[in-house]
Amino acid sequence: MSQLTYGIAVFPSKKIQDIANSYRMRYDPQYSKIPPHITLKESFTADQQTIDKLTEDLSKIAKETEPFDIEIKKVSSFSPITHTVYLKVEPNDTLSKLNEQMNAEGFPGEQAFSFVPHITISQDLSEDEHSDVYGTLKISSFDLKDTIDRFQLLYQLDDGSWTVYETYKLGE
Amino acid sequence: MSQLTYGIAVFPSKKIQDIANSYRMRYDPQYSKIPPHITLKESFTADQQTIDKLTEDLSKIAKETEPFDIEIKKVSSFSPITHTVYLKVEPNDTLSKLNEQMNAEGFPGEQAFSFVPHITISQDLSEDEHSDVYGTLKISSFDLKDTIDRFQLLYQLDDGSWTVYETYKLGE
């Protein structure tokens, strides 16, 4: 059975996406592949049968989760592990719980790193470029708030871009 | 109340999207702004209150529509109206009815042209470029079939790219 690559993400409000894109268009070669997002579950491969079961599980998770608020105050970096600069989403119990539920026993895929909620704004730059970008951005402070009321299951096309397969509304 | 720009579209199967992208990456400057799609309702602006009402109406339309099959056999062009080349979706009653329902009295937005279901693979080229591309592609024949079981409501970001707001599954 043919397998596709899937991922689960939250798209924040248009305002936050527009701010993230103002950096991404300059500093992120993956900019055009997917809108700005908070990854809830890292990419994994699955066949249609696995996805049919997963969509049921995700509906249940969404139904049991109420919409929640997030806050962004600053930029951070995964350096030296990767040269990824991101809008740091302040620690959030609901995001962590969603991530945990989506990586529980029986779910497809594996999580390589511990969960750090973030919106990538720069990646795949050289060490020097990363230092420049992060040096400039880490002194910025933000006061962004958003209410998250849905998450999305996406699959990847051959060119690396992502298409939304399904939307899950929280509390419904 | 602030307004966003919305649109309603169907994303066909990954296979058809990959084929469309193999042309789009060469012939469509809008390539990276949205995955390959069949537009059901042209872009329109609306405030959140209008969208709240619309999402209810769309849920109802989706529930009353069963999944349906589409077929693609050839490429066509909107020339001389626009230099848009597209994968022609064979006439389809369900697609036409969905388009009609989404443009009925009381729905936001207006439809500028009569509905021709299509997946754009080339646009915004010069007249000469368009003639070259269309001349090459119009002799191709395709035998693509797909079952459509959902449509999506999207909104546009400041950079012109589109983010999915909600997925509506047919028959549910």
XYZ file of C-alpha atoms in Angstrom:
344
model
C 0.000 0.000 0.000
C 1.499 3.308 -0.974
C 2.767 5.538 1.787
C 2.665 9.311 2.047
C 4.557 11.617 4.377
C 2.320 13.345 6.904
C 2.730 15.956 9.620
C 0.476 17.696 12.159
C 0.672 21.438 12.735
C -1.086 24.507 14.072
C -1.330 27.590 11.875
C -1.423 30.643 14.151
C -3.445 33.773 13.310
C -2.833 35.610 10.035
C -1.118 38.394 12.006
C 1.482 36.023 13.449
C 1.899 34.228 10.116
C 2.528 37.556 8.363
C 5.180 38.497 10.941
C 6.850 35.082 10.628
C 6.801 35.327 6.823
C 8.491 38.744 6.908
C 11.547 36.892 8.283
C 11.045 33.573 6.487
C 11.048 35.143 3.031
C 14.602 36.289 3.709
C 16.015 33.594 5.981
C 14.210 30.333 5.295
C 14.674 28.410 2.033
C 11.632 26.293 3.036
C 9.531 29.444 3.140
C 7.285 28.589 0.199
C 6.689 24.949 1.132
C 4.228 25.513 3.991
C 2.638 28.467 5.806
C 4.164 29.506 9.167
C 3.242 26.879 11.728
C 3.809 25.221 15.099
C 4.651 21.560 14.497
C 2.655 19.303 16.826
C 3.927 16.042 15.385
C 7.064 15.632 13.283
C 6.750 14.179 9.793
C 6.058 10.460 9.497
C 5.091 8.053 6.736
C 1.840 6.131 6.766
C -0.466 4.204 4.450
C -4.133 5.103 3.982
C -5.315 2.498 6.492
C -3.095 3.968 9.214
C -4.347 7.460 8.343
C -7.978 6.377 8.518
C -7.361 5.173 12.080
C -5.278 8.259 12.929
C -7.990 10.665 11.757
C -10.407 9.010 14.183
C -7.897 9.353 17.021
C -7.216 12.982 16.105
C -10.953 13.777 16.064
C -11.175 12.386 19.584
C -8.132 14.350 20.783
C -9.542 17.554 19.231
C -12.940 17.017 20.815
C -11.397 16.589 24.271
C -9.219 19.713 23.961
C -10.610 23.210 24.507
C -9.281 26.196 22.521
C -6.284 27.728 24.334
C -4.082 30.817 24.309
C -0.444 31.045 23.284
C 2.097 33.806 23.761
C 5.244 34.767 21.874
C 7.741 37.107 23.505
C 11.058 36.418 21.829
C 13.196 34.680 19.265
C 15.386 31.715 20.099
C 17.661 29.231 18.286
C 18.276 25.472 18.289
C 21.988 26.156 17.747
C 24.313 24.275 18.009
C 22.022 21.291 17.235
C 20.649 22.956 14.093
C 20.893 26.484 12.723
C 17.179 27.043 13.178
C 15.949 30.373 14.512
C 12.360 30.537 15.687
C 9.641 32.539 17.356
C 9.564 30.884 20.753
C 6.088 29.891 21.872
C 6.016 30.249 25.663
C 5.675 26.911 27.485
C 2.105 25.757 27.175
C 0.483 22.767 28.856
C -2.098 22.214 26.121
C 0.466 22.237 23.312
C 2.634 19.786 25.270
C -0.321 17.542 25.954
C -1.372 17.543 22.294
C 2.190 16.648 21.285
C 2.290 13.880 23.872
C -1.058 12.434 22.802
C -0.011 12.433 19.138
C 3.154 10.501 19.950
C 1.581 7.994 22.304
C 1.873 4.222 21.912
C 0.062 3.101 18.784
C 0.538 6.342 16.872
C 2.682 6.258 13.719
C 6.046 8.046 13.626
C 8.682 8.878 16.186
C 9.781 12.094 17.815
C 13.510 12.716 17.424
C 13.812 15.642 19.860
C 11.984 16.725 22.974
C 9.053 19.005 22.186
C 9.822 22.730 22.006
C 6.857 24.638 20.586
C 8.150 27.083 17.990
C 7.518 28.837 14.679
C 10.600 28.540 12.465
C 11.671 31.815 10.847
C 15.172 30.861 9.664
C 16.845 27.552 8.804
C 19.403 25.868 6.550
C 21.726 28.891 6.685
C 25.512 28.626 7.009
C 26.981 29.021 10.491
C 28.004 32.610 9.736
C 24.646 33.551 8.261
C 22.880 31.957 11.228
C 25.037 33.924 13.672
C 24.227 37.159 11.845
C 20.485 36.536 11.711
C 20.207 35.256 15.266
C 22.455 38.046 16.576
C 20.107 40.612 15.056
C 16.848 38.953 16.043
C 17.588 37.750 19.573
C 17.470 41.299 20.935
C 13.941 41.842 19.547
C 11.052 41.456 21.923
C 7.531 40.550 20.862
C 4.159 40.760 22.527
C 2.081 38.373 20.427
C -0.974 36.550 21.718
C -3.249 34.167 19.900
C -6.072 31.754 20.591
C -5.571 28.333 19.014
C -8.845 26.636 18.104
C -7.749 24.029 15.510
C -4.905 21.923 14.181
C -4.273 20.379 10.774
C -3.103 17.082 9.342
C -0.987 17.635 6.217
C 0.763 15.502 3.615
C 3.823 16.268 1.560
C 3.993 16.476 -2.238
C 6.984 15.356 -4.321
C 8.339 18.911 -4.495
C 8.497 19.095 -0.685
C 5.455 21.345 -0.275
C 2.574 20.471 2.046
C -1.179 20.162 1.417
C -3.752 20.164 4.214
C -5.623 16.860 4.429
C -7.906 17.644 7.338
C -8.717 20.305 9.914
C -9.573 19.396 13.517
C -11.476 22.019 15.492
C -10.829 21.957 19.229
C -13.757 21.244 21.538
C -15.891 19.978 18.634
C -14.092 44.655 11.801
C -11.036 43.542 9.933
C -11.515 41.672 6.695
C -9.497 38.826 5.250
C -9.466 37.446 1.717
C -10.918 33.942 1.471
C -11.364 31.313 -1.222
C -12.814 27.805 -1.465
C -10.983 25.024 -3.288
C -10.606 21.287 -3.772
C -7.147 19.730 -3.568
C -7.100 16.651 -5.813
C -5.078 13.522 -4.966
C -1.333 13.756 -4.393
C -0.771 12.098 -7.765
C -2.669 14.794 -9.656
C -1.077 17.556 -7.561
C 2.390 16.172 -8.363
C 1.615 16.135 -12.092
C 0.223 19.682 -11.957
C 3.281 20.870 -10.007
C 5.659 19.405 -12.597
C 4.234 22.050 -14.986
C 3.527 24.771 -12.441
C 7.110 24.924 -11.205
C 8.121 25.948 -14.721
C 5.122 27.895 -16.010
C 3.275 29.414 -13.071
C 4.757 32.276 -11.013
C 1.995 31.620 -8.429
C 3.267 28.070 -8.014
C 4.472 28.425 -4.426
C 1.464 30.345 -3.125
C -0.994 27.433 -2.943
C -1.018 23.700 -3.761
C -2.613 22.623 -7.068
C -6.365 23.027 -6.744
C -9.793 23.312 -8.340
C -11.310 26.649 -7.323
C -14.915 26.228 -6.189
C -15.439 29.843 -5.204
C -13.297 32.773 -6.336
C -11.568 34.911 -3.734
C -13.717 37.274 -1.688
C -13.268 39.434 1.380
C -15.213 38.866 4.569
C -15.122 39.730 8.263
C -15.126 37.082 10.993
C -18.877 37.339 11.542
C -19.565 36.600 7.870
C -17.125 33.673 8.006
C -18.790 32.234 11.112
C -22.083 32.169 9.200
C -20.399 30.872 6.030
C -18.723 27.950 7.831
C -22.160 26.827 9.023
C -23.528 27.030 5.485
C -20.499 25.161 4.105
C -20.895 22.390 6.696
C -24.479 21.992 5.554
C -23.495 21.922 1.853
C -20.749 19.349 2.568
C -23.110 17.153 4.555
C -25.642 17.111 1.716
C -23.023 16.259 -0.953
C -21.685 12.747 -1.456
C -18.060 12.113 -2.539
C -17.828 12.137 -6.342
C -15.453 11.254 -9.160
C -13.649 13.612 -11.505
C -11.762 12.975 -14.709
C -8.983 14.837 -16.490
C -8.245 14.059 -20.134
C -6.553 17.135 -21.551
C -5.103 20.576 -21.208
C -6.983 23.717 -22.230
C -6.508 27.492 -22.125
C -8.594 30.537 -21.206
C -6.891 32.460 -24.027
C -7.644 35.108 -25.260
C -9.377 36.149 -21.982
C -6.304 35.306 -19.897
C -3.086 33.428 -20.661
C -4.014 30.658 -18.263
C -3.348 27.042 -19.235
C -5.027 24.364 -17.159
C -5.778 20.698 -16.683
C -9.391 20.605 -17.810
C -11.678 18.830 -15.351
C -14.386 17.141 -17.421
C -17.862 18.670 -16.890
C -19.167 17.484 -13.563
C -22.622 18.057 -12.094
C -21.473 17.912 -8.475
C -18.684 20.448 -8.978
C -21.122 22.765 -10.779
C -23.705 22.387 -8.042
C -21.134 23.097 -5.312
C -20.023 26.217 -7.178
C -23.628 27.332 -7.600
C -24.478 26.750 -3.936
C -21.408 28.716 -2.808
C -22.429 31.678 -4.946
C -26.103 31.683 -4.065
C -27.996 34.706 -2.709
C -26.679 35.584 0.741
C -23.167 34.250 0.199
C -20.291 36.744 0.241
C -18.338 37.484 -2.954
C -19.175 37.519 -6.628
C -18.255 35.267 -9.514
C -16.669 37.190 -12.403
C -16.724 34.371 -14.983
C -18.913 31.362 -15.605
C -17.666 28.269 -13.778
C -15.124 26.130 -15.655
C -13.624 23.504 -13.329
C -9.851 23.479 -13.858
C -6.429 23.076 -12.283
C -4.163 25.918 -13.384
C -0.717 24.815 -14.560
C 0.471 28.004 -16.290
C -0.428 31.681 -15.908
C 0.907 35.247 -16.065
C 3.167 34.411 -19.023
C 3.684 36.726 -21.998
C 1.599 36.066 -25.104
C 4.557 34.362 -26.814
C 5.425 32.216 -23.802
C 1.779 31.233 -23.426
C 1.599 30.195 -27.097
C 4.734 28.077 -26.698
C 3.548 26.353 -23.528
C -0.004 25.799 -24.711
C 1.180 24.646 -28.141
C 3.312 21.976 -26.497
C 0.778 20.868 -23.899
C -2.463 20.881 -25.873
C -1.434 17.764 -27.795
C -0.895 15.790 -24.560
C -3.649 13.473 -23.449
C -4.221 12.420 -19.866
C -6.188 9.657 -18.205
C -6.498 10.897 -14.633
C -9.312 9.929 -12.307
C -9.872 10.945 -8.719
C -12.526 10.750 -6.030
C -13.215 14.071 -4.329
C -14.319 13.693 -0.726
C -13.613 17.133 0.766
C -13.153 20.841 0.044
C -11.298 23.549 1.910
C -11.871 27.141 2.986
C -8.631 29.153 2.801
C -7.478 32.681 3.597
C -4.704 34.704 2.040
C -1.626 36.046 3.827
C 0.035 39.390 3.034
C 2.611 37.697 0.776
C -0.172 36.267 -1.410
C 0.114 32.691 -0.121
C -2.893 30.765 1.197
C -3.489 29.003 4.526
C -6.260 26.447 5.035
C -8.844 27.615 7.578
C -11.156 24.631 7.517
C -11.751 21.286 5.805
C -15.258 20.115 4.920
C -15.694 16.395 4.365
C -18.460 15.432 1.943
C -21.337 13.370 3.262
C -20.388 14.095 6.888
